[in-house]
PDB file of C-alpha atoms in Angstrom:
ATOM      1  CA  MET A   1       0.000   0.000   0.000  1.00 42.00           C
ATOM      2  CA  PRO A   2       1.488   3.374  -1.009  1.00 45.00           C
ATOM      3  CA  LYS A   3       2.245   5.860   1.722  1.00 46.00           C
ATOM      4  CA  LYS A   4      -0.092   8.781   2.133  1.00 48.00           C
ATOM      5  CA  THR A   5       1.590  12.045   1.215  1.00 49.00           C
ATOM      6  CA  PRO A   6       0.952  15.054   3.455  1.00 54.00           C
ATOM      7  CA  ASN A   7      -1.597  17.535   2.172  1.00 61.00           C
ATOM      8  CA  PRO A   8       0.363  20.792   1.670  1.00 63.00           C
ATOM      9  CA  THR A   9      -2.795  22.848   2.062  1.00 57.00           C
ATOM     10  CA  LYS A  10      -3.717  21.324   5.424  1.00 59.00           C
ATOM     11  CA  SER A  11      -2.806  23.293   8.534  1.00 60.00           C
ATOM     12  CA  LEU A  12      -0.656  21.714  11.226  1.00 66.00           C
ATOM     13  CA  LYS A  13      -2.830  20.764  14.194  1.00 74.00           C
ATOM     14  CA  ILE A  14      -2.124  21.608  17.816  1.00 82.00           C
ATOM     15  CA  PRO A  15      -2.135  18.427  19.974  1.00 85.00           C
ATOM     16  CA  LEU A  16      -5.333  17.885  21.928  1.00 87.00           C
ATOM     17  CA  PHE A  17      -3.529  17.625  25.268  1.00 87.00           C
ATOM     18  CA  ILE A  18      -2.225  21.182  24.796  1.00 89.00           C
ATOM     19  CA  ILE A  19      -5.699  22.453  23.919  1.00 89.00           C
ATOM     20  CA  PHE A  20      -7.080  20.682  26.983  1.00 91.00           C
ATOM     21  CA  SER A  21      -4.411  22.165  29.269  1.00 92.00           C
ATOM     22  CA  VAL A  22      -4.974  25.672  27.867  1.00 91.00           C
ATOM     23  CA  LYS A  23      -8.724  25.419  28.414  1.00 89.00           C
ATOM     24  CA  LEU A  24      -8.106  24.225  31.963  1.00 90.00           C
ATOM     25  CA  CYS A  25      -5.964  27.299  32.595  1.00 92.00           C
ATOM     26  CA  ALA A  26      -8.721  29.486  31.151  1.00 89.00           C
ATOM     27  CA  LEU A  27     -11.161  28.065  33.702  1.00 89.00           C
ATOM     28  CA  ILE A  28      -8.777  28.949  36.531  1.00 93.00           C
ATOM     29  CA  SER A  29      -7.925  32.543  35.559  1.00 92.00           C
ATOM     30  CA  ARG A  30      -7.418  34.860  32.587  1.00 91.00           C
ATOM     31  CA  LYS A  31      -3.960  35.810  33.863  1.00 94.00           C
ATOM     32  CA  LEU A  32      -2.866  32.178  33.998  1.00 96.00           C
ATOM     33  CA  VAL A  33      -4.133  31.361  30.516  1.00 94.00           C
ATOM     34  CA  THR A  34      -2.436  34.490  29.132  1.00 96.00           C
ATOM     35  CA  LEU A  35       0.914  33.499  30.643  1.00 96.00           C
ATOM     36  CA  TYR A  36       0.580  29.917  29.435  1.00 95.00           C
ATOM     37  CA  THR A  37      -0.459  31.004  25.928  1.00 96.00           C
ATOM     38  CA  ALA A  38       2.503  33.416  25.807  1.00 96.00           C
ATOM     39  CA  LYS A  39       4.841  30.560  26.727  1.00 96.00           C
ATOM     40  CA  LEU A  40       3.389  28.360  23.979  1.00 96.00           C
ATOM     41  CA  PHE A  41       3.613  31.196  21.449  1.00 96.00           C
ATOM     42  CA  THR A  42       7.302  31.775  22.126  1.00 96.00           C
ATOM     43  CA  THR A  43       8.355  28.105  22.296  1.00 96.00           C
ATOM     44  CA  PRO A  44       9.318  26.665  18.895  1.00 96.00           C
ATOM     45  CA  ILE A  45       9.287  22.959  18.103  1.00 92.00           C
ATOM     46  CA  LYS A  46      12.770  21.597  17.404  1.00 89.00           C
ATOM     47  CA  HIS A  47      12.434  19.098  14.578  1.00 88.00           C
ATOM     48  CA  LYS A  48      15.132  16.542  13.810  1.00 89.00           C
ATOM     49  CA  ILE A  49      17.000  17.512  10.650  1.00 93.00           C
ATOM     50  CA  PRO A  50      15.571  15.442   7.748  1.00 94.00           C
ATOM     51  CA  LYS A  51      17.839  13.446   5.437  1.00 96.00           C
ATOM     52  CA  ARG A  52      17.192  15.772   2.505  1.00 96.00           C
ATOM     53  CA  GLU A  53      18.947  18.603   4.394  1.00 96.00           C
ATOM     54  CA  LEU A  54      22.023  16.610   5.438  1.00 96.00           C
ATOM     55  CA  LYS A  55      24.066  17.583   2.369  1.00 96.00           C
ATOM     56  CA  MET A  56      23.834  21.299   3.124  1.00 97.00           C
ATOM     57  CA  ASP A  57      24.398  20.592   6.816  1.00 97.00           C
ATOM     58  CA  SER A  58      27.530  18.494   6.238  1.00 97.00           C
ATOM     59  CA  GLU A  59      29.047  20.704   3.513  1.00 97.00           C
ATOM     60  CA  SER A  60      28.571  23.992   5.362  1.00 97.00           C
ATOM     61  CA  ILE A  61      31.134  25.661   7.593  1.00 98.00           C
ATOM     62  CA  CYS A  62      29.244  25.807  10.884  1.00 97.00           C
ATOM     63  CA  LYS A  63      30.098  28.253  13.636  1.00 98.00           C
ATOM     64  CA  THR A  64      28.401  29.432  16.809  1.00 98.00           C
ATOM     65  CA  ILE A  65      28.372  33.213  17.175  1.00 98.00           C
ATOM     66  CA  ARG A  66      27.146  35.564  19.874  1.00 98.00           C
ATOM     67  CA  ILE A  67      24.336  38.052  19.266  1.00 98.00           C
ATOM     68  CA  PRO A  68      25.181  40.815  21.771  1.00 98.00           C
ATOM     69  CA  ALA A  69      21.846  42.649  21.425  1.00 97.00           C
ATOM     70  CA  ILE A  70      19.941  39.647  22.810  1.00 97.00           C
ATOM     71  CA  ASP A  71      22.783  37.968  24.737  1.00 97.00           C
ATOM     72  CA  LYS A  72      22.277  34.644  22.961  1.00 98.00           C
ATOM     73  CA  ASP A  73      24.307  32.280  20.788  1.00 98.00           C
ATOM     74  CA  ILE A  74      23.219  30.983  17.379  1.00 98.00           C
ATOM     75  CA  MET A  75      24.552  28.518  14.825  1.00 98.00           C
ATOM     76  CA  VAL A  76      25.582  30.004  11.464  1.00 98.00           C
ATOM     77  CA  TYR A  77      26.045  28.049   8.208  1.00 98.00           C
ATOM     78  CA  GLU A  78      28.368  29.136   5.373  1.00 98.00           C
ATOM     79  CA  TYR A  79      27.523  27.176   2.224  1.00 98.00           C
ATOM     80  CA  GLY A  80      29.447  27.702  -1.027  1.00 96.00           C
ATOM     81  CA  LYS A  81      32.584  29.706  -1.841  1.00 92.00           C
ATOM     82  CA  SER A  82      31.512  32.678  -3.951  1.00 95.00           C
ATOM     83  CA  ASN A  83      32.124  36.248  -2.809  1.00 95.00           C
ATOM     84  CA  LYS A  84      28.551  37.070  -3.848  1.00 97.00           C
ATOM     85  CA  LYS A  85      26.608  36.197  -0.716  1.00 98.00           C
ATOM     86  CA  ILE A  86      22.910  35.581  -0.092  1.00 98.00           C
ATOM     87  CA  LEU A  87      21.346  35.465   3.371  1.00 98.00           C
ATOM     88  CA  LEU A  88      18.594  32.900   4.022  1.00 98.00           C
ATOM     89  CA  VAL A  89      16.244  33.259   6.998  1.00 98.00           C
ATOM     90  CA  HIS A  90      14.018  30.342   8.038  1.00 98.00           C
ATOM     91  CA  GLY A  91      10.628  30.588   9.701  1.00 97.00           C
ATOM     92  CA  TRP A  92       9.214  29.607  13.092  1.00 97.00           C
ATOM     93  CA  SER A  93      10.256  26.079  14.142  1.00 96.00           C
ATOM     94  CA  GLY A  94      12.493  25.924  11.057  1.00 96.00           C
ATOM     95  CA  ARG A  95      16.239  25.455  10.579  1.00 97.00           C
ATOM     96  CA  GLY A  96      19.103  27.091   8.731  1.00 97.00           C
ATOM     97  CA  THR A  97      19.143  24.205   6.250  1.00 98.00           C
ATOM     98  CA  GLN A  98      15.390  24.242   5.562  1.00 97.00           C
ATOM     99  CA  LEU A  99      15.753  26.297   2.367  1.00 97.00           C
ATOM    100  CA  PHE A 100      18.384  23.894   1.002  1.00 97.00           C
ATOM    101  CA  LYS A 101      16.836  23.536  -2.473  1.00 97.00           C
ATOM    102  CA  ILE A 102      16.860  27.293  -2.928  1.00 98.00           C
ATOM    103  CA  ALA A 103      20.433  27.345  -1.611  1.00 98.00           C
ATOM    104  CA  ASP A 104      21.610  24.636  -4.018  1.00 97.00           C
ATOM    105  CA  SER A 105      20.069  26.440  -6.988  1.00 96.00           C
ATOM    106  CA  LEU A 106      21.690  29.751  -6.037  1.00 97.00           C
ATOM    107  CA  ILE A 107      25.093  28.094  -5.623  1.00 96.00           C
ATOM    108  CA  GLU A 108      24.735  26.846  -9.204  1.00 95.00           C
ATOM    109  CA  SER A 109      24.186  30.490 -10.157  1.00 94.00           C
ATOM    110  CA  GLN A 110      27.567  31.384  -8.605  1.00 95.00           C
ATOM    111  CA  TYR A 111      26.374  32.666  -5.238  1.00 97.00           C
ATOM    112  CA  SER A 112      27.273  31.467  -1.754  1.00 98.00           C
ATOM    113  CA  ILE A 113      24.836  31.115   1.127  1.00 98.00           C
ATOM    114  CA  VAL A 114      24.832  32.206   4.741  1.00 98.00           C
ATOM    115  CA  SER A 115      21.989  30.933   6.917  1.00 98.00           C
ATOM    116  CA  PHE A 116      21.467  30.361  10.622  1.00 98.00           C
ATOM    117  CA  ASP A 117      19.442  28.609  13.278  1.00 98.00           C
ATOM    118  CA  ALA A 118      17.539  31.328  15.121  1.00 98.00           C
ATOM    119  CA  PRO A 119      17.619  31.266  18.944  1.00 98.00           C
ATOM    120  CA  ALA A 120      15.975  28.081  20.284  1.00 97.00           C
ATOM    121  CA  HIS A 121      15.858  26.625  16.758  1.00 98.00           C
ATOM    122  CA  GLY A 122      17.901  23.829  15.184  1.00 96.00           C
ATOM    123  CA  LYS A 123      21.357  23.616  16.758  1.00 97.00           C
ATOM    124  CA  SER A 124      21.071  26.958  18.560  1.00 97.00           C
ATOM    125  CA  ALA A 125      20.660  26.887  22.320  1.00 96.00           C
ATOM    126  CA  GLY A 126      17.573  27.932  24.209  1.00 96.00           C
ATOM    127  CA  LYS A 127      13.917  27.025  24.582  1.00 95.00           C
ATOM    128  CA  SER A 128      12.126  30.240  23.640  1.00 96.00           C
ATOM    129  CA  SER A 129      12.397  33.030  21.093  1.00 97.00           C
ATOM    130  CA  ILE A 130      10.476  35.860  19.448  1.00 95.00           C
ATOM    131  CA  MET A 131      10.672  37.757  16.161  1.00 96.00           C
ATOM    132  CA  SER A 132      12.811  40.595  17.521  1.00 96.00           C
ATOM    133  CA  GLU A 133      15.535  37.991  18.170  1.00 97.00           C
ATOM    134  CA  PHE A 134      15.371  36.877  14.522  1.00 98.00           C
ATOM    135  CA  ILE A 135      15.808  40.505  13.458  1.00 98.00           C
ATOM    136  CA  GLU A 136      18.768  41.127  15.776  1.00 98.00           C
ATOM    137  CA  SER A 137      20.366  37.891  14.539  1.00 98.00           C
ATOM    138  CA  VAL A 138      20.068  39.071  10.921  1.00 98.00           C
ATOM    139  CA  LEU A 139      21.630  42.442  11.723  1.00 98.00           C
ATOM    140  CA  GLU A 140      24.533  40.895  13.650  1.00 98.00           C
ATOM    141  CA  ILE A 141      25.182  38.314  10.917  1.00 98.00           C
ATOM    142  CA  GLU A 142      25.427  41.147   8.393  1.00 98.00           C
ATOM    143  CA  LYS A 143      28.140  42.732  10.564  1.00 98.00           C
ATOM    144  CA  GLN A 144      30.128  39.506  10.793  1.00 97.00           C
ATOM    145  CA  TYR A 145      29.463  37.869   7.401  1.00 98.00           C
ATOM    146  CA  GLY A 146      28.231  40.604   5.081  1.00 94.00           C
ATOM    147  CA  PRO A 147      27.821  42.407   2.858  1.00 97.00           C
ATOM    148  CA  PHE A 148      25.017  40.423   1.234  1.00 98.00           C
ATOM    149  CA  GLU A 149      23.641  40.824  -2.265  1.00 97.00           C
ATOM    150  CA  ILE A 150      20.214  39.367  -1.449  1.00 98.00           C
ATOM    151  CA  ALA A 151      18.120  38.397   1.593  1.00 98.00           C
ATOM    152  CA  ILE A 152      15.481  35.654   1.393  1.00 98.00           C
ATOM    153  CA  GLY A 153      13.065  34.854   4.209  1.00 98.00           C
ATOM    154  CA  HIS A 154      10.319  32.269   4.699  1.00 98.00           C
ATOM    155  CA  SER A 155       7.272  32.818   6.932  1.00 98.00           C
ATOM    156  CA  LEU A 156       8.455  34.567  10.117  1.00 98.00           C
ATOM    157  CA  GLY A 157      11.796  34.825   8.360  1.00 98.00           C
ATOM    158  CA  GLY A 158      10.099  36.939   5.690  1.00 98.00           C
ATOM    159  CA  MET A 159       8.703  39.294   8.319  1.00 98.00           C
ATOM    160  CA  SER A 160      12.156  39.422   9.922  1.00 98.00           C
ATOM    161  CA  VAL A 161      13.863  40.298   6.624  1.00 98.00           C
ATOM    162  CA  LEU A 162      11.463  43.197   6.007  1.00 98.00           C
ATOM    163  CA  ASN A 163      11.934  44.486   9.558  1.00 98.00           C
ATOM    164  CA  ALA A 164      15.703  44.109   9.297  1.00 98.00           C
ATOM    165  CA  LEU A 165      15.634  46.139   6.073  1.00 98.00           C
ATOM    166  CA  LYS A 166      13.676  48.823   7.915  1.00 97.00           C
ATOM    167  CA  ASN A 167      16.327  48.741  10.659  1.00 97.00           C
ATOM    168  CA  GLY A 168      19.372  49.035   8.409  1.00 97.00           C
ATOM    169  CA  LEU A 169      20.068  45.737   6.618  1.00 98.00           C
ATOM    170  CA  ARG A 170      21.643  46.622   3.254  1.00 98.00           C
ATOM    171  CA  VAL A 171      20.979  44.348   0.280  1.00 98.00           C
ATOM    172  CA  LYS A 172      20.177  44.949  -3.386  1.00 98.00           C
ATOM    173  CA  LYS A 173      17.010  42.840  -3.474  1.00 98.00           C
ATOM    174  CA  ALA A 174      14.888  40.695  -1.161  1.00 98.00           C
ATOM    175  CA  VAL A 175      12.484  37.771  -1.439  1.00 98.00           C
ATOM    176  CA  VAL A 176       9.794  36.906   1.122  1.00 98.00           C
ATOM    177  CA  ILE A 177       7.959  33.577   0.907  1.00 98.00           C
ATOM    178  CA  GLY A 178       4.750  32.789   2.792  1.00 98.00           C
ATOM    179  CA  SER A 179       5.372  35.761   5.066  1.00 98.00           C
ATOM    180  CA  GLY A 180       3.078  36.708   7.903  1.00 97.00           C
ATOM    181  CA  ASP A 181       1.835  40.276   7.962  1.00 98.00           C
ATOM    182  CA  ILE A 182      -0.187  41.860  10.777  1.00 97.00           C
ATOM    183  CA  VAL A 183       1.018  40.771  14.217  1.00 97.00           C
ATOM    184  CA  GLN A 184      -2.427  40.984  15.819  1.00 97.00           C
ATOM    185  CA  ASP A 185      -3.815  38.696  13.105  1.00 96.00           C
ATOM    186  CA  ILE A 186      -1.077  36.172  13.900  1.00 97.00           C
ATOM    187  CA  LEU A 187      -1.892  36.308  17.604  1.00 97.00           C
ATOM    188  CA  ALA A 188      -5.612  35.934  16.861  1.00 96.00           C
ATOM    189  CA  GLU A 189      -4.996  32.920  14.616  1.00 95.00           C
ATOM    190  CA  PHE A 190      -2.849  31.262  17.275  1.00 95.00           C
ATOM    191  CA  VAL A 191      -5.503  31.826  19.938  1.00 96.00           C
ATOM    192  CA  SER A 192      -8.172  30.481  17.576  1.00 94.00           C
ATOM    193  CA  LYS A 193      -6.192  27.265  17.022  1.00 94.00           C
ATOM    194  CA  LEU A 194      -6.059  26.846  20.801  1.00 94.00           C
ATOM    195  CA  ARG A 195      -9.872  27.211  20.813  1.00 93.00           C
ATOM    196  CA  LEU A 196      -9.757  30.151  23.186  1.00 94.00           C
ATOM    197  CA  LYS A 197     -11.904  33.276  23.188  1.00 93.00           C
ATOM    198  CA  PRO A 198     -10.705  36.076  20.871  1.00 94.00           C
ATOM    199  CA  GLU A 199     -10.194  38.416  23.844  1.00 94.00           C
ATOM    200  CA  ILE A 200      -7.167  36.330  24.846  1.00 95.00           C
ATOM    201  CA  SER A 201      -5.307  37.522  21.738  1.00 96.00           C
ATOM    202  CA  VAL A 202      -5.703  41.109  22.941  1.00 96.00           C
ATOM    203  CA  ARG A 203      -4.467  40.164  26.405  1.00 96.00           C
ATOM    204  CA  LEU A 204      -1.563  38.354  24.753  1.00 96.00           C
ATOM    205  CA  ARG A 205      -0.651  41.465  22.771  1.00 97.00           C
ATOM    206  CA  ASP A 206      -0.811  43.625  25.911  1.00 97.00           C
ATOM    207  CA  TYR A 207       1.367  41.128  27.781  1.00 96.00           C
ATOM    208  CA  PHE A 208       4.100  41.209  25.127  1.00 96.00           C
ATOM    209  CA  GLU A 209       3.971  44.994  24.806  1.00 96.00           C
ATOM    210  CA  LYS A 210       4.407  45.400  28.562  1.00 95.00           C
ATOM    211  CA  LYS A 211       7.163  42.782  28.786  1.00 93.00           C
ATOM    212  CA  TYR A 212       9.243  44.024  25.856  1.00 92.00           C
ATOM    213  CA  GLN A 213       8.268  47.712  25.967  1.00 92.00           C
ATOM    214  CA  VAL A 214       7.318  47.752  22.259  1.00 92.00           C
ATOM    215  CA  LYS A 215       4.213  48.150  20.141  1.00 94.00           C
ATOM    216  CA  MET A 216       3.545  44.793  18.519  1.00 94.00           C
ATOM    217  CA  ASP A 217       2.111  46.353  15.372  1.00 95.00           C
ATOM    218  CA  ASP A 218       5.469  48.033  14.792  1.00 95.00           C
ATOM    219  CA  PHE A 219       6.693  44.563  13.745  1.00 97.00           C
ATOM    220  CA  SER A 220       3.891  44.013  11.228  1.00 98.00           C
ATOM    221  CA  ALA A 221       5.312  43.300   7.784  1.00 98.00           C
ATOM    222  CA  TYR A 222       3.188  45.824   5.896  1.00 98.00           C
ATOM    223  CA  ARG A 223       4.526  48.645   8.084  1.00 98.00           C
ATOM    224  CA  ALA A 224       8.117  47.618   7.375  1.00 98.00           C
ATOM    225  CA  ALA A 225       7.310  47.189   3.665  1.00 98.00           C
ATOM    226  CA  ARG A 226       6.375  50.869   3.391  1.00 98.00           C
ATOM    227  CA  GLU A 227       9.939  51.843   4.272  1.00 97.00           C
ATOM    228  CA  VAL A 228      11.718  49.348   1.999  1.00 98.00           C
ATOM    229  CA  GLU A 229      13.076  51.035  -1.119  1.00 97.00           C
ATOM    230  CA  ILE A 230      14.738  48.053  -2.860  1.00 98.00           C
ATOM    231  CA  PRO A 231      12.929  45.587  -5.185  1.00 98.00           C
ATOM    232  CA  VAL A 232      11.146  42.829  -3.227  1.00 98.00           C
ATOM    233  CA  LEU A 233       9.604  39.669  -4.646  1.00 98.00           C
ATOM    234  CA  VAL A 234       6.639  38.416  -2.604  1.00 98.00           C
ATOM    235  CA  ILE A 235       5.787  34.738  -3.087  1.00 98.00           C
ATOM    236  CA  HIS A 236       2.707  33.193  -1.504  1.00 98.00           C
ATOM    237  CA  ASP A 237       0.462  30.188  -2.094  1.00 98.00           C
ATOM    238  CA  LYS A 238      -3.234  30.865  -2.612  1.00 97.00           C
ATOM    239  CA  ASN A 239      -4.113  27.934  -0.350  1.00 95.00           C
ATOM    240  CA  ASP A 240      -1.481  28.431   2.370  1.00 97.00           C
ATOM    241  CA  PRO A 241      -3.128  26.991   5.520  1.00 94.00           C
ATOM    242  CA  GLU A 242      -0.665  28.583   7.940  1.00 95.00           C
ATOM    243  CA  VAL A 243      -0.545  32.146   6.597  1.00 97.00           C
ATOM    244  CA  PRO A 244      -3.491  33.334   4.458  1.00 96.00           C
ATOM    245  CA  VAL A 245      -2.679  34.668   1.000  1.00 98.00           C
ATOM    246  CA  LYS A 246      -4.133  38.059   1.946  1.00 98.00           C
ATOM    247  CA  ALA A 247      -0.963  38.582   4.005  1.00 98.00           C
ATOM    248  CA  GLY A 248       1.283  38.339   0.945  1.00 98.00           C
ATOM    249  CA  ILE A 249      -1.018  40.526  -1.129  1.00 98.00           C
ATOM    250  CA  HIS A 250      -1.154  43.192   1.587  1.00 98.00           C
ATOM    251  CA  ILE A 251       2.640  43.220   1.957  1.00 98.00           C
ATOM    252  CA  HIS A 252       2.998  43.613  -1.818  1.00 98.00           C
ATOM    253  CA  ASP A 253       0.492  46.471  -1.868  1.00 98.00           C
ATOM    254  CA  ASN A 254       2.623  48.384   0.648  1.00 98.00           C
ATOM    255  CA  LEU A 255       5.970  47.912  -1.086  1.00 98.00           C
ATOM    256  CA  GLN A 256       7.490  50.689  -3.179  1.00 97.00           C
ATOM    257  CA  LYS A 257       9.058  48.254  -5.670  1.00 98.00           C
ATOM    258  CA  GLY A 258       7.193  45.019  -5.130  1.00 98.00           C
ATOM    259  CA  SER A 259       6.523  42.023  -7.389  1.00 98.00           C
ATOM    260  CA  LEU A 260       3.919  39.391  -6.506  1.00 98.00           C
ATOM    261  CA  TYR A 261       4.028  35.717  -7.500  1.00 98.00           C
ATOM    262  CA  LEU A 262       1.106  33.557  -6.354  1.00 98.00           C
ATOM    263  CA  THR A 263       1.227  29.767  -6.503  1.00 98.00           C
ATOM    264  CA  GLU A 264      -1.518  27.186  -6.045  1.00 97.00           C
ATOM    265  CA  GLY A 265      -1.523  23.872  -4.199  1.00 95.00           C
ATOM    266  CA  LEU A 266       1.944  24.218  -2.634  1.00 97.00           C
ATOM    267  CA  GLY A 267       0.917  25.212   0.873  1.00 96.00           C
ATOM    268  CA  HIS A 268       3.304  26.763   3.379  1.00 96.00           C
ATOM    269  CA  ARG A 269       6.375  24.501   3.168  1.00 94.00           C
ATOM    270  CA  LYS A 270       6.274  22.554  -0.097  1.00 96.00           C
ATOM    271  CA  ILE A 271       6.604  25.935  -1.825  1.00 98.00           C
ATOM    272  CA  LEU A 272      10.265  26.056  -0.714  1.00 97.00           C
ATOM    273  CA  GLY A 273      11.217  23.145  -2.955  1.00 96.00           C
ATOM    274  CA  ASN A 274       9.064  23.826  -5.996  1.00 97.00           C
ATOM    275  CA  HIS A 275      11.009  24.056  -9.264  1.00 97.00           C
ATOM    276  CA  GLU A 276       8.953  26.944 -10.688  1.00 98.00           C
ATOM    277  CA  VAL A 277       9.245  28.927  -7.456  1.00 98.00           C
ATOM    278  CA  ILE A 278      13.015  28.469  -7.354  1.00 98.00           C
ATOM    279  CA  LYS A 279      13.232  29.430 -11.040  1.00 97.00           C
ATOM    280  CA  LYS A 280      11.227  32.592 -10.323  1.00 98.00           C
ATOM    281  CA  ILE A 281      13.533  33.485  -7.424  1.00 98.00           C
ATOM    282  CA  THR A 282      16.664  32.944  -9.510  1.00 97.00           C
ATOM    283  CA  GLU A 283      15.314  35.015 -12.423  1.00 96.00           C
ATOM    284  CA  PHE A 284      14.387  37.836 -10.033  1.00 98.00           C
ATOM    285  CA  ILE A 285      17.831  37.840  -8.459  1.00 96.00           C
ATOM    286  CA  ILE A 286      19.889  37.806 -11.655  1.00 92.00           C
ATOM    287  CA  SER A 287      17.670  40.204 -13.644  1.00 86.00           C
TER     288      SER A 287
END
């Protein structure tokens, strides 16, 4: 009997025991459920590196570096030997080798790749992280490994690339794939998956704003996009179950020099290995 292949347009489900525990907290107090939900939101899942990524993993020069702004260490991968460098940024619960097919294609086009495991991801230490740590990691990597010709980000990595550009990252072009957009929408979607009342997403936002002394909407991708002056290619699947296509469209609408490429049937992760998507990225970069 043939194995069932995962449906790329089906959203990843939260385990029932987590939903049960969250609902139990909600019965006890709103403060408790807010704290527990915040912990879940900032705790990525560390997946074992799949065999398909082992080539990039084994052929990269791997080094742990310190990110002074957040006082954390991360693992950095140098892949390829060209002086023309491209930075790859993975998404939530991803790894520095997750975009390996894109990396391999770009190496064939005479580029080299720098990627990294964000805090609490892959081989990097820690148990929790948040988008601001992705952004600080990108900015520090530019100092130590740049300059970069291009920056490419997937999902939260796409949001991080746009915010890093707003905060001083210097590249000629950028690509964002399956990027989230409005932070409050992301919080609301997370709370919905936990089957909690919508008001918890507002409490969650207030909790993060108080803890980090920031406005969460300042990290929304569309706000960063307005300040990005370089050409940006936005790629999104029409049936992405993790991040709705309206996010990609809205980001594109707010870019000064944006291009939009919509796919169909590739979902949130399969899009990273699609031949036509990789071809589109390569054409955009070398044009």
